[in-house]
């Protein structure tokens, strides 16, 4: 291993994945920084001209789809393409999607572009993270956690660069030029990936060999039944007036219900007919609990691109030296803090592990959820200032992103690493897909939450932010309480 440890003391293949993910996140987060702003800008100002509720629902659906499609993306990698090809095809789809968004045109063209980006990310995201885990073989200790922390730093370096470039081009020059810059970023990522692919040494080149175990049943019947049940559920909710699928918000609410139902059914099927032994069932149940915690965390955290982005545009004083900063660029403080703090957190986990003091994954999740909630507590006080008739200073959002960053660093890379360690081998990429489905659900909730954000009525904002505080604190406390039980069910996974 020592001869290969040439990238911050880690396998050289980590550099290939680091920079590929960096450019992919450049394109994704750069575009996301201007997405809801573009949709809510009047057509006279070259925007899409949608109202806030519809724009927020579309934002939630798109960002949810980006991660929800990780499930079929993981399945296709496991069974058809292999992880390496899935990453390559995904990058191409993402680039094409951004190129379509760069073409001024109708709403239909815009939505087609979003669809391409979502499909491509579904291919790329779960599989690149799976290969990161495979670089470490049977090493399931703090070294792997540190590797994911470095990989996570690449994600946020791309985010920092993308949000800076795309925000300035999109908000200050031309919206479609911003989308075009996102396409250029993904193109650079594809070139880098192809040129350095040899450093992966064949990892993820072929689909995983599936061996059907005794007692494992075919999933085709379950898949058809699940699809039929999902369609029936939507019709039932529409008939009962629970949702209105003729509106973007109604579609988003329906998708949210479906994500929950399908995820529950998926885990139930794995438990009943997945051919797992008792130890594997316990570890999959822990993945399910981490899924819940991650969904709650992302429901708050991902409002950076929705409600917090709208707050930055409508209620924040962004003047500095006589120049008004683009609203989207304030999101850069999160990746900036990540880049600064990621190596620190990675080193902390290794040092604590050496002293037998490394907190368990459930404890880290509890801390991360509480830090997310504290960030929204800061925003609650910022919103109170706005209600009193004064714009909030940028410092409120900066401090919020600092708290969110500390929460993210104790939850997201640790959760990625834990999933690669806990997942049964034959469901490896699918379990990575499930991890990203949690992000999908959180993004969808974040979009729906922003739909209640009225730029003409500041009085409702403090209550909206306080609801996130209560949810985050409550969830974090539950993880801390049940950390001992979860730790035992994780077995020898650290």
CSV table of C-alpha atoms in Angstrom, one decimal:
chain,number,residue,atom,x,y,z
A,1,UNK,CA,0.0,0.0,0.0
A,2,UNK,CA,2.8,2.4,0.8
A,3,UNK,CA,4.1,2.5,-2.8
A,4,UNK,CA,0.6,3.5,-3.9
A,5,UNK,CA,0.0,6.1,-1.2
A,6,UNK,CA,1.0,9.2,-3.3
A,7,UNK,CA,-2.1,11.4,-2.9
A,8,UNK,CA,-2.1,12.9,0.6
A,9,UNK,CA,-0.9,9.5,1.8
A,10,UNK,CA,-3.7,7.6,0.0
A,11,UNK,CA,-4.0,5.4,-3.1
A,12,UNK,CA,-3.2,7.3,-6.3
A,13,UNK,CA,-6.6,6.4,-7.8
A,14,UNK,CA,-8.1,8.8,-5.2
A,15,UNK,CA,-6.7,11.7,-7.2
A,16,UNK,CA,-8.5,10.6,-10.3
A,17,UNK,CA,-11.8,10.3,-8.5
A,18,UNK,CA,-11.1,13.5,-6.5
A,19,UNK,CA,-10.7,15.7,-9.7
A,20,UNK,CA,-13.5,14.0,-11.6
A,21,UNK,CA,-15.9,14.6,-8.8
A,22,UNK,CA,-14.5,18.2,-8.4
A,23,UNK,CA,-15.5,19.1,-12.0
A,24,UNK,CA,-18.8,17.3,-11.8
A,25,UNK,CA,-19.7,19.3,-8.6
A,26,UNK,CA,-18.4,22.5,-10.3
A,27,UNK,CA,-21.1,22.0,-12.9
A,28,UNK,CA,-23.9,20.8,-10.5
A,29,UNK,CA,-23.4,23.3,-7.7
A,30,UNK,CA,-22.6,26.2,-10.1
A,31,UNK,CA,-25.9,25.6,-11.9
A,32,UNK,CA,-27.8,25.1,-8.6
A,33,UNK,CA,-26.6,28.4,-7.3
A,34,UNK,CA,-28.6,30.2,-10.0
A,35,UNK,CA,-31.4,27.7,-10.6
A,36,UNK,CA,-34.2,29.0,-8.4
A,37,UNK,CA,-33.1,32.6,-9.0
A,38,UNK,CA,-33.4,32.1,-12.8
A,39,UNK,CA,-36.8,30.5,-12.5
A,40,UNK,CA,-38.2,33.3,-10.3
A,41,UNK,CA,-36.8,36.1,-12.5
A,42,UNK,CA,-39.3,37.8,-14.8
A,43,UNK,CA,-39.1,37.0,-18.5
A,44,UNK,CA,-38.5,40.6,-19.2
A,45,UNK,CA,-35.2,40.2,-17.3
A,46,UNK,CA,-34.4,37.0,-19.3
A,47,UNK,CA,-35.6,34.7,-16.5
A,48,UNK,CA,-38.2,31.9,-16.7
A,49,UNK,CA,-40.9,33.9,-15.0
A,50,UNK,CA,-42.3,31.3,-12.7
A,51,UNK,CA,-43.8,32.0,-9.2
A,52,UNK,CA,-41.9,31.1,-6.1
A,53,UNK,CA,-44.1,28.1,-5.2
A,54,UNK,CA,-43.8,26.5,-8.6
A,55,UNK,CA,-40.1,27.3,-8.9
A,56,UNK,CA,-39.4,25.8,-5.5
A,57,UNK,CA,-41.4,22.7,-6.4
A,58,UNK,CA,-39.4,22.3,-9.7
A,59,UNK,CA,-36.2,22.9,-7.7
A,60,UNK,CA,-37.1,20.2,-5.3
A,61,UNK,CA,-38.1,17.8,-8.0
A,62,UNK,CA,-34.9,18.3,-9.9
A,63,UNK,CA,-32.5,18.1,-7.0
A,64,UNK,CA,-34.4,15.1,-5.7
A,65,UNK,CA,-34.2,13.4,-9.1
A,66,UNK,CA,-30.5,14.0,-9.3
A,67,UNK,CA,-30.0,11.7,-6.3
A,68,UNK,CA,-33.1,9.5,-6.7
A,69,UNK,CA,-31.8,8.2,-10.0
A,70,UNK,CA,-28.7,6.9,-8.2
A,71,UNK,CA,-30.7,3.7,-7.5
A,72,UNK,CA,-31.1,2.7,-11.2
A,73,UNK,CA,-27.6,4.1,-11.8
A,74,UNK,CA,-26.2,1.8,-9.1
A,75,UNK,CA,-28.2,-1.2,-10.4
A,76,UNK,CA,-27.0,-0.7,-14.0
A,77,UNK,CA,-23.4,-0.4,-12.8
A,78,UNK,CA,-23.8,-3.6,-10.8
A,79,UNK,CA,-25.5,-5.6,-13.6
A,80,UNK,CA,-24.7,-4.1,-17.0
A,81,UNK,CA,-22.0,-1.4,-17.4
A,82,UNK,CA,-19.6,-1.6,-14.4
A,83,UNK,CA,-18.8,1.4,-12.3
A,84,UNK,CA,-16.1,2.9,-14.6
A,85,UNK,CA,-18.3,3.1,-17.7
A,86,UNK,CA,-21.2,4.3,-15.7
A,87,UNK,CA,-19.1,7.3,-14.5
A,88,UNK,CA,-18.1,8.0,-18.1
A,89,UNK,CA,-21.6,7.8,-19.5
A,90,UNK,CA,-23.0,9.9,-16.6
A,91,UNK,CA,-20.5,12.7,-17.2
A,92,UNK,CA,-21.5,12.8,-20.9
A,93,UNK,CA,-25.2,13.1,-20.1
A,94,UNK,CA,-24.5,15.8,-17.5
A,95,UNK,CA,-22.5,17.9,-20.0
A,96,UNK,CA,-25.2,17.5,-22.7
A,97,UNK,CA,-27.8,18.6,-20.1
A,98,UNK,CA,-26.0,21.8,-19.3
A,99,UNK,CA,-25.4,22.5,-23.0
A,100,UNK,CA,-29.2,22.3,-23.5
A,101,UNK,CA,-29.8,24.7,-20.5
A,102,UNK,CA,-27.3,27.1,-22.2
A,103,UNK,CA,-29.7,27.4,-25.2
A,104,UNK,CA,-32.3,30.2,-24.6
A,105,UNK,CA,-35.7,28.8,-25.3
A,106,UNK,CA,-39.0,27.6,-23.9
A,107,UNK,CA,-39.7,26.0,-20.5
A,108,UNK,CA,-39.9,22.6,-22.2
A,109,UNK,CA,-36.3,22.9,-23.4
A,110,UNK,CA,-35.2,24.0,-20.0
A,111,UNK,CA,-36.9,21.0,-18.3
A,112,UNK,CA,-35.3,18.6,-20.9
A,113,UNK,CA,-31.9,20.0,-19.9
A,114,UNK,CA,-32.6,19.4,-16.2
A,115,UNK,CA,-33.7,15.8,-17.1
A,116,UNK,CA,-30.4,15.1,-18.8
A,117,UNK,CA,-28.4,16.4,-15.9
A,118,UNK,CA,-30.4,14.4,-13.4
A,119,UNK,CA,-30.0,11.2,-15.4
A,120,UNK,CA,-26.2,11.7,-15.8
A,121,UNK,CA,-25.8,12.4,-12.1
A,122,UNK,CA,-27.7,9.2,-11.3
A,123,UNK,CA,-25.1,7.3,-13.2
A,124,UNK,CA,-22.0,9.1,-11.8
A,125,UNK,CA,-22.7,9.8,-8.1
A,126,UNK,CA,-23.2,6.4,-6.5
A,127,UNK,CA,-20.5,4.7,-8.6
A,128,UNK,CA,-17.7,7.1,-8.1
A,129,UNK,CA,-18.2,6.9,-4.3
A,130,UNK,CA,-18.3,3.1,-4.5
A,131,UNK,CA,-14.9,3.1,-6.2
A,132,UNK,CA,-13.5,5.3,-3.5
A,133,UNK,CA,-14.5,2.7,-1.0
A,134,UNK,CA,-13.0,-0.1,-3.1
A,135,UNK,CA,-9.6,1.6,-3.2
A,136,UNK,CA,-9.2,0.6,0.4
A,137,UNK,CA,-10.0,-3.1,0.0
A,138,UNK,CA,-10.7,-4.7,3.4
A,139,UNK,CA,-9.5,-1.6,5.4
A,140,UNK,CA,-12.7,-0.5,7.1
A,141,UNK,CA,-11.1,1.8,9.7
A,142,UNK,CA,-10.2,5.4,10.1
A,143,UNK,CA,-7.9,5.4,7.0
A,144,UNK,CA,-11.0,4.9,4.8
A,145,UNK,CA,-12.9,7.6,6.7
A,146,UNK,CA,-10.0,10.0,6.1
A,147,UNK,CA,-9.9,9.1,2.4
A,148,UNK,CA,-13.6,10.0,2.1
A,149,UNK,CA,-12.9,13.3,3.9
A,150,UNK,CA,-10.3,14.1,1.2
A,151,UNK,CA,-12.7,13.1,-1.5
A,152,UNK,CA,-15.3,15.3,0.1
A,153,UNK,CA,-12.8,18.2,-0.1
A,154,UNK,CA,-12.8,17.7,-3.9
A,155,UNK,CA,-16.5,17.9,-3.9
A,156,UNK,CA,-16.4,21.3,-2.2
A,157,UNK,CA,-13.5,22.7,-4.1
A,158,UNK,CA,-15.6,22.1,-7.2
A,159,UNK,CA,-18.6,23.7,-5.5
A,160,UNK,CA,-16.6,26.8,-4.5
A,161,UNK,CA,-15.2,27.3,-8.0
A,162,UNK,CA,-18.6,26.5,-9.7
A,163,UNK,CA,-20.7,28.8,-7.6
A,164,UNK,CA,-18.2,31.6,-8.0
A,165,UNK,CA,-18.0,31.4,-11.8
A,166,UNK,CA,-21.6,30.5,-12.6
A,167,UNK,CA,-23.1,33.0,-10.1
A,168,UNK,CA,-21.1,35.9,-11.5
A,169,UNK,CA,-21.8,34.9,-15.2
A,170,UNK,CA,-25.4,34.0,-14.6
A,171,UNK,CA,-26.6,36.8,-12.4
A,172,UNK,CA,-24.4,39.6,-13.7
A,173,UNK,CA,-23.9,38.8,-17.4
A,174,UNK,CA,-26.3,36.3,-18.8
A,175,UNK,CA,-28.2,33.4,-17.3
A,176,UNK,CA,-27.5,31.0,-20.1
A,177,UNK,CA,-23.8,31.9,-20.1
A,178,UNK,CA,-23.8,30.6,-16.5
A,179,UNK,CA,-25.3,27.3,-17.6
A,180,UNK,CA,-22.7,27.1,-20.4
A,181,UNK,CA,-19.9,27.4,-17.9
A,182,UNK,CA,-21.3,24.4,-16.0
A,183,UNK,CA,-21.1,22.4,-19.3
A,184,UNK,CA,-17.4,23.4,-19.7
A,185,UNK,CA,-16.7,22.3,-16.1
A,186,UNK,CA,-18.1,18.8,-16.8
A,187,UNK,CA,-16.2,18.6,-20.1
A,188,UNK,CA,-12.9,19.2,-18.2
A,189,UNK,CA,-13.9,16.5,-15.7
A,190,UNK,CA,-14.4,14.0,-18.5
A,191,UNK,CA,-11.0,14.7,-20.0
A,192,UNK,CA,-9.3,14.4,-16.7
A,193,UNK,CA,-11.1,11.1,-16.0
A,194,UNK,CA,-10.2,9.5,-19.3
A,195,UNK,CA,-6.5,10.6,-19.1
A,196,UNK,CA,-5.9,9.2,-15.6
A,197,UNK,CA,-8.3,6.2,-15.6
A,198,UNK,CA,-5.3,3.8,-15.4
A,199,UNK,CA,-4.7,4.8,-11.7
A,200,UNK,CA,-7.8,2.8,-10.7
A,201,UNK,CA,-6.1,-0.4,-11.8
A,202,UNK,CA,-9.2,-2.1,-13.1
A,203,UNK,CA,-11.4,-1.4,-10.0
A,204,UNK,CA,-15.0,-1.1,-11.2
A,205,UNK,CA,-14.2,-2.0,-14.8
A,206,UNK,CA,-16.7,-4.9,-14.9
A,207,UNK,CA,-20.2,-5.4,-13.4
A,208,UNK,CA,-20.2,-7.2,-10.1
A,209,UNK,CA,-20.8,-10.9,-10.4
A,210,UNK,CA,-24.1,-11.7,-8.8
A,211,UNK,CA,-24.4,-15.1,-7.2
A,212,UNK,CA,-27.9,-16.1,-6.4
A,213,UNK,CA,-27.9,-17.5,-2.9
A,214,UNK,CA,-30.2,-20.2,-1.5
A,215,UNK,CA,-33.4,-18.6,-0.4
A,216,UNK,CA,-32.9,-15.5,-2.5
A,217,UNK,CA,-36.0,-14.9,-4.6
A,218,UNK,CA,-36.3,-13.1,-7.9
A,219,UNK,CA,-37.1,-9.4,-7.5
A,220,UNK,CA,-39.0,-9.0,-10.8
A,221,UNK,CA,-42.4,-9.8,-9.2
A,222,UNK,CA,-41.6,-7.4,-6.4
A,223,UNK,CA,-40.6,-4.7,-8.9
A,224,UNK,CA,-43.8,-5.0,-10.9
A,225,UNK,CA,-45.9,-5.1,-7.8
A,226,UNK,CA,-44.1,-2.0,-6.4
A,227,UNK,CA,-44.6,-0.1,-9.7
A,228,UNK,CA,-48.3,-1.0,-9.7
A,229,UNK,CA,-48.7,0.0,-6.1
A,230,UNK,CA,-47.0,3.3,-6.7
A,231,UNK,CA,-49.3,4.2,-9.6
A,232,UNK,CA,-52.4,3.2,-7.5
A,233,UNK,CA,-51.2,5.3,-4.6
A,234,UNK,CA,-50.8,8.4,-6.7
A,235,UNK,CA,-54.3,7.9,-8.2
A,236,UNK,CA,-55.7,7.4,-4.7
A,237,UNK,CA,-54.1,10.5,-3.3
A,238,UNK,CA,-55.4,12.5,-6.3
A,239,UNK,CA,-58.9,11.1,-5.9
A,240,UNK,CA,-59.0,11.9,-2.2
A,241,UNK,CA,-57.7,15.5,-2.8
A,242,UNK,CA,-54.5,14.9,-0.8
A,243,UNK,CA,-52.4,16.1,-3.8
A,244,UNK,CA,-53.0,17.9,-7.0
A,245,UNK,CA,-50.7,16.4,-9.7
A,246,UNK,CA,-51.7,19.1,-12.2
A,247,UNK,CA,-49.4,21.5,-10.3
A,248,UNK,CA,-45.7,21.3,-9.8
A,249,UNK,CA,-46.1,21.4,-6.0
A,250,UNK,CA,-48.6,18.5,-6.1
A,251,UNK,CA,-46.2,16.5,-8.2
A,252,UNK,CA,-43.4,17.2,-5.8
A,253,UNK,CA,-45.6,16.2,-2.8
A,254,UNK,CA,-46.6,12.9,-4.6
A,255,UNK,CA,-42.9,12.1,-5.4
A,256,UNK,CA,-42.1,12.7,-1.7
A,257,UNK,CA,-44.7,10.2,-0.6
A,258,UNK,CA,-43.5,7.7,-3.2
A,259,UNK,CA,-39.8,8.0,-2.2
A,260,UNK,CA,-40.8,7.1,1.4
A,261,UNK,CA,-43.1,4.2,0.4
A,262,UNK,CA,-40.7,2.8,-2.2
A,263,UNK,CA,-37.7,3.0,0.2
A,264,UNK,CA,-39.6,1.2,2.9
A,265,UNK,CA,-40.7,-1.5,0.4
A,266,UNK,CA,-37.1,-1.8,-0.9
A,267,UNK,CA,-35.7,-2.4,2.5
A,268,UNK,CA,-38.5,-4.8,3.4
A,269,UNK,CA,-37.7,-6.8,0.2
A,270,UNK,CA,-34.0,-6.9,1.0
A,271,UNK,CA,-34.8,-8.2,4.5
A,272,UNK,CA,-37.3,-10.9,3.4
A,273,UNK,CA,-35.9,-12.2,0.1
A,274,UNK,CA,-32.4,-10.7,-0.2
A,275,UNK,CA,-30.6,-13.8,0.9
A,276,UNK,CA,-28.9,-12.0,3.9
A,277,UNK,CA,-27.8,-13.7,7.1
A,278,UNK,CA,-28.7,-12.2,10.5
A,279,UNK,CA,-25.5,-10.0,10.8
A,280,UNK,CA,-26.1,-8.6,7.4
A,281,UNK,CA,-29.7,-7.8,8.2
A,282,UNK,CA,-28.7,-5.9,11.3
A,283,UNK,CA,-26.2,-3.9,9.3
A,284,UNK,CA,-28.7,-3.1,6.6
A,285,UNK,CA,-31.1,-2.0,9.3
A,286,UNK,CA,-28.4,0.5,10.5
A,287,UNK,CA,-28.1,1.8,6.9
A,288,UNK,CA,-31.9,2.3,7.1
A,289,UNK,CA,-31.6,4.4,10.3
A,290,UNK,CA,-28.7,6.4,8.7
A,291,UNK,CA,-31.0,7.0,5.7
A,292,UNK,CA,-33.6,8.6,8.0
A,293,UNK,CA,-31.0,10.8,9.7
A,294,UNK,CA,-29.4,11.8,6.4
A,295,UNK,CA,-32.8,12.7,5.0
A,296,UNK,CA,-33.6,15.0,7.9
A,297,UNK,CA,-30.1,16.6,7.7
A,298,UNK,CA,-30.3,17.3,3.9
A,299,UNK,CA,-33.8,18.6,4.3
A,300,UNK,CA,-32.3,21.5,6.3
A,301,UNK,CA,-28.9,21.7,4.7
A,302,UNK,CA,-30.0,21.8,1.1
A,303,UNK,CA,-32.1,24.9,1.7
A,304,UNK,CA,-28.9,26.7,0.9
A,305,UNK,CA,-30.0,26.6,-2.8
A,306,UNK,CA,-33.7,27.3,-2.0
A,307,UNK,CA,-35.0,29.2,1.0
A,308,UNK,CA,-31.6,30.5,2.1
A,309,UNK,CA,-30.8,31.6,-1.5
A,310,UNK,CA,-34.1,33.5,-1.7
A,311,UNK,CA,-33.3,35.0,1.8
A,312,UNK,CA,-30.0,36.1,0.4
A,313,UNK,CA,-31.6,37.7,-2.6
A,314,UNK,CA,-34.6,39.4,-1.0
A,315,UNK,CA,-33.7,40.0,2.7
A,316,UNK,CA,-29.9,40.3,2.8
A,317,UNK,CA,-27.7,43.4,2.5
A,318,UNK,CA,-25.1,42.2,-0.1
A,319,UNK,CA,-23.3,45.5,-0.7
A,320,UNK,CA,-19.6,45.5,-0.3
A,321,UNK,CA,-17.4,48.5,-1.3
A,322,UNK,CA,-20.4,49.8,-3.3
A,323,UNK,CA,-20.9,46.6,-5.2
A,324,UNK,CA,-23.8,44.2,-4.7
A,325,UNK,CA,-22.6,40.6,-4.7
A,326,UNK,CA,-24.6,38.0,-6.5
A,327,UNK,CA,-27.0,36.2,-4.2
A,328,UNK,CA,-25.8,32.8,-5.2
A,329,UNK,CA,-22.2,33.5,-4.3
A,330,UNK,CA,-23.0,33.5,-0.6
A,331,UNK,CA,-23.4,29.8,-0.8
A,332,UNK,CA,-19.6,29.6,-1.3
A,333,UNK,CA,-19.0,30.0,2.4
A,334,UNK,CA,-20.0,26.4,2.9
A,335,UNK,CA,-17.5,24.8,0.5
A,336,UNK,CA,-14.9,27.3,1.7
A,337,UNK,CA,-15.3,26.1,5.2
A,338,UNK,CA,-15.3,22.5,4.0
A,339,UNK,CA,-12.0,23.0,2.2
A,340,UNK,CA,-10.4,24.5,5.3
A,341,UNK,CA,-11.8,22.1,7.8
A,342,UNK,CA,-11.9,18.7,5.9
A,343,UNK,CA,-8.2,17.9,6.4
A,344,UNK,CA,-8.6,18.9,10.1
A,345,UNK,CA,-11.6,16.6,10.6
A,346,UNK,CA,-9.9,13.7,8.8
A,347,UNK,CA,-6.8,14.1,11.0
A,348,UNK,CA,-9.0,14.3,14.1
A,349,UNK,CA,-10.7,10.9,13.3
A,350,UNK,CA,-7.4,9.2,12.8
A,351,UNK,CA,-5.9,10.6,16.0
A,352,UNK,CA,-9.0,9.7,18.0
A,353,UNK,CA,-9.0,6.2,16.6
A,354,UNK,CA,-5.4,5.7,17.6
A,355,UNK,CA,-6.4,6.6,21.2
A,356,UNK,CA,-9.6,4.4,21.0
A,357,UNK,CA,-11.7,7.6,21.4
A,358,UNK,CA,-13.2,7.9,17.9
A,359,UNK,CA,-16.9,8.6,18.2
A,360,UNK,CA,-19.2,6.0,16.6
A,361,UNK,CA,-21.1,6.8,13.4
A,362,UNK,CA,-24.4,7.3,15.2
A,363,UNK,CA,-22.9,9.8,17.6
A,364,UNK,CA,-21.4,11.7,14.7
A,365,UNK,CA,-24.8,11.7,13.0
A,366,UNK,CA,-26.5,13.1,16.2
A,367,UNK,CA,-23.9,15.9,16.4
A,368,UNK,CA,-24.3,16.7,12.7
A,369,UNK,CA,-28.1,17.0,13.0
A,370,UNK,CA,-27.8,19.3,16.0
A,371,UNK,CA,-25.3,21.6,14.2
A,372,UNK,CA,-27.6,21.9,11.2
A,373,UNK,CA,-30.4,22.9,13.7
A,374,UNK,CA,-28.1,25.5,15.3
A,375,UNK,CA,-27.5,27.0,11.9
A,376,UNK,CA,-31.2,27.6,11.5
A,377,UNK,CA,-31.4,29.0,14.9
A,378,UNK,CA,-29.0,31.7,13.7
A,379,UNK,CA,-31.3,32.3,10.7
A,380,UNK,CA,-34.3,32.5,13.0
A,381,UNK,CA,-32.7,35.6,14.7
A,382,UNK,CA,-31.8,37.0,11.3
A,383,UNK,CA,-35.4,36.6,10.2
A,384,UNK,CA,-36.6,38.4,13.3
A,385,UNK,CA,-34.4,41.4,12.3
A,386,UNK,CA,-35.9,41.4,8.8
A,387,UNK,CA,-39.5,41.4,10.3
A,388,UNK,CA,-38.5,44.5,12.2
A,389,UNK,CA,-37.9,46.3,8.9
A,390,UNK,CA,-34.1,46.0,8.4
A,391,UNK,CA,-32.2,43.9,5.9
A,392,UNK,CA,-30.0,41.2,7.6
A,393,UNK,CA,-26.2,41.5,7.2
A,394,UNK,CA,-24.3,38.8,5.3
A,395,UNK,CA,-22.7,37.6,8.6
A,396,UNK,CA,-25.9,35.8,9.6
A,397,UNK,CA,-25.7,33.5,6.6
A,398,UNK,CA,-21.9,33.1,6.9
A,399,UNK,CA,-22.3,31.9,10.5
A,400,UNK,CA,-25.1,29.6,9.5
A,401,UNK,CA,-23.0,28.0,6.8
A,402,UNK,CA,-20.2,27.5,9.4
A,403,UNK,CA,-22.5,25.5,11.7
A,404,UNK,CA,-23.8,23.6,8.7
A,405,UNK,CA,-20.3,22.8,7.6
A,406,UNK,CA,-19.3,21.3,10.9
A,407,UNK,CA,-22.5,19.2,10.8
A,408,UNK,CA,-21.8,18.2,7.2
A,409,UNK,CA,-18.3,17.0,8.0
A,410,UNK,CA,-19.4,14.8,10.9
A,411,UNK,CA,-22.3,13.3,8.9
A,412,UNK,CA,-21.9,13.2,5.2
A,413,UNK,CA,-18.4,11.7,4.5
A,414,UNK,CA,-18.8,9.5,7.6
A,415,UNK,CA,-22.2,8.3,6.3
A,416,UNK,CA,-20.7,7.6,2.8
A,417,UNK,CA,-17.9,5.6,4.4
A,418,UNK,CA,-20.2,3.7,6.8
A,419,UNK,CA,-22.5,2.7,3.9
A,420,UNK,CA,-19.6,1.2,2.0
A,421,UNK,CA,-18.6,-0.7,5.1
A,422,UNK,CA,-22.0,-1.9,6.1
A,423,UNK,CA,-23.4,-2.7,2.7
A,424,UNK,CA,-23.6,-6.4,1.6
A,425,UNK,CA,-21.3,-7.0,-1.3
A,426,UNK,CA,-23.9,-8.0,-3.8
A,427,UNK,CA,-26.0,-4.9,-3.0
A,428,UNK,CA,-23.0,-2.6,-2.8
A,429,UNK,CA,-23.8,0.0,-5.5
A,430,UNK,CA,-27.5,-0.2,-4.7
A,431,UNK,CA,-26.8,0.6,-1.1
A,432,UNK,CA,-24.8,3.6,-2.2
A,433,UNK,CA,-27.8,4.5,-4.3
A,434,UNK,CA,-30.0,4.3,-1.2
A,435,UNK,CA,-27.6,6.7,0.5
A,436,UNK,CA,-28.2,9.2,-2.3
A,437,UNK,CA,-32.0,8.6,-2.1
A,438,UNK,CA,-31.8,10.1,1.4
A,439,UNK,CA,-30.2,13.2,-0.2
A,440,UNK,CA,-33.0,13.1,-2.8
A,441,UNK,CA,-35.7,13.1,-0.2
A,442,UNK,CA,-34.0,15.9,1.8
A,443,UNK,CA,-33.7,18.0,-1.4
A,444,UNK,CA,-37.3,17.5,-2.2
A,445,UNK,CA,-38.4,18.5,1.3
A,446,UNK,CA,-36.1,21.6,1.0
A,447,UNK,CA,-37.8,22.6,-2.2
A,448,UNK,CA,-41.3,22.2,-0.8
A,449,UNK,CA,-40.2,24.1,2.3
A,450,UNK,CA,-39.0,27.0,0.1
A,451,UNK,CA,-42.4,27.1,-1.6
A,452,UNK,CA,-43.8,28.7,1.6
A,453,UNK,CA,-41.2,31.4,1.3
A,454,UNK,CA,-43.1,34.7,0.4
A,455,UNK,CA,-40.6,37.5,-0.7
A,456,UNK,CA,-43.4,40.0,0.1
A,457,UNK,CA,-44.2,38.7,3.6
A,458,UNK,CA,-41.2,38.5,5.9
A,459,UNK,CA,-43.4,37.7,9.0
A,460,UNK,CA,-43.7,34.0,8.2
A,461,UNK,CA,-39.9,33.4,7.8
A,462,UNK,CA,-39.0,33.1,11.5
A,463,UNK,CA,-41.6,30.4,12.0
A,464,UNK,CA,-40.4,28.5,9.0
A,465,UNK,CA,-36.8,28.5,10.2
A,466,UNK,CA,-37.8,27.5,13.8
A,467,UNK,CA,-39.6,24.4,12.5
A,468,UNK,CA,-36.3,23.2,11.1
A,469,UNK,CA,-34.5,23.9,14.4
A,470,UNK,CA,-37.0,21.7,16.3
A,471,UNK,CA,-36.8,18.9,13.7
A,472,UNK,CA,-33.0,18.9,13.7
A,473,UNK,CA,-32.5,19.0,17.5
A,474,UNK,CA,-35.1,16.3,18.0
A,475,UNK,CA,-33.6,13.9,15.5
A,476,UNK,CA,-30.1,14.5,16.7
A,477,UNK,CA,-31.0,13.7,20.3
A,478,UNK,CA,-32.7,10.4,19.1
A,479,UNK,CA,-29.4,9.4,17.4
A,480,UNK,CA,-27.5,10.1,20.6
A,481,UNK,CA,-29.9,8.1,22.7
A,482,UNK,CA,-29.9,5.0,20.4
A,483,UNK,CA,-26.2,5.2,19.5
A,484,UNK,CA,-25.3,2.2,21.7
A,485,UNK,CA,-27.8,-0.1,20.2
A,486,UNK,CA,-26.9,1.0,16.6
A,487,UNK,CA,-23.2,0.5,17.4
A,488,UNK,CA,-23.7,-3.1,18.5
A,489,UNK,CA,-25.7,-3.9,15.3
A,490,UNK,CA,-22.9,-2.5,13.2
A,491,UNK,CA,-20.7,-5.4,14.3
A,492,UNK,CA,-17.0,-4.9,13.7
A,493,UNK,CA,-17.6,-1.9,11.5
A,494,UNK,CA,-16.0,1.2,13.0
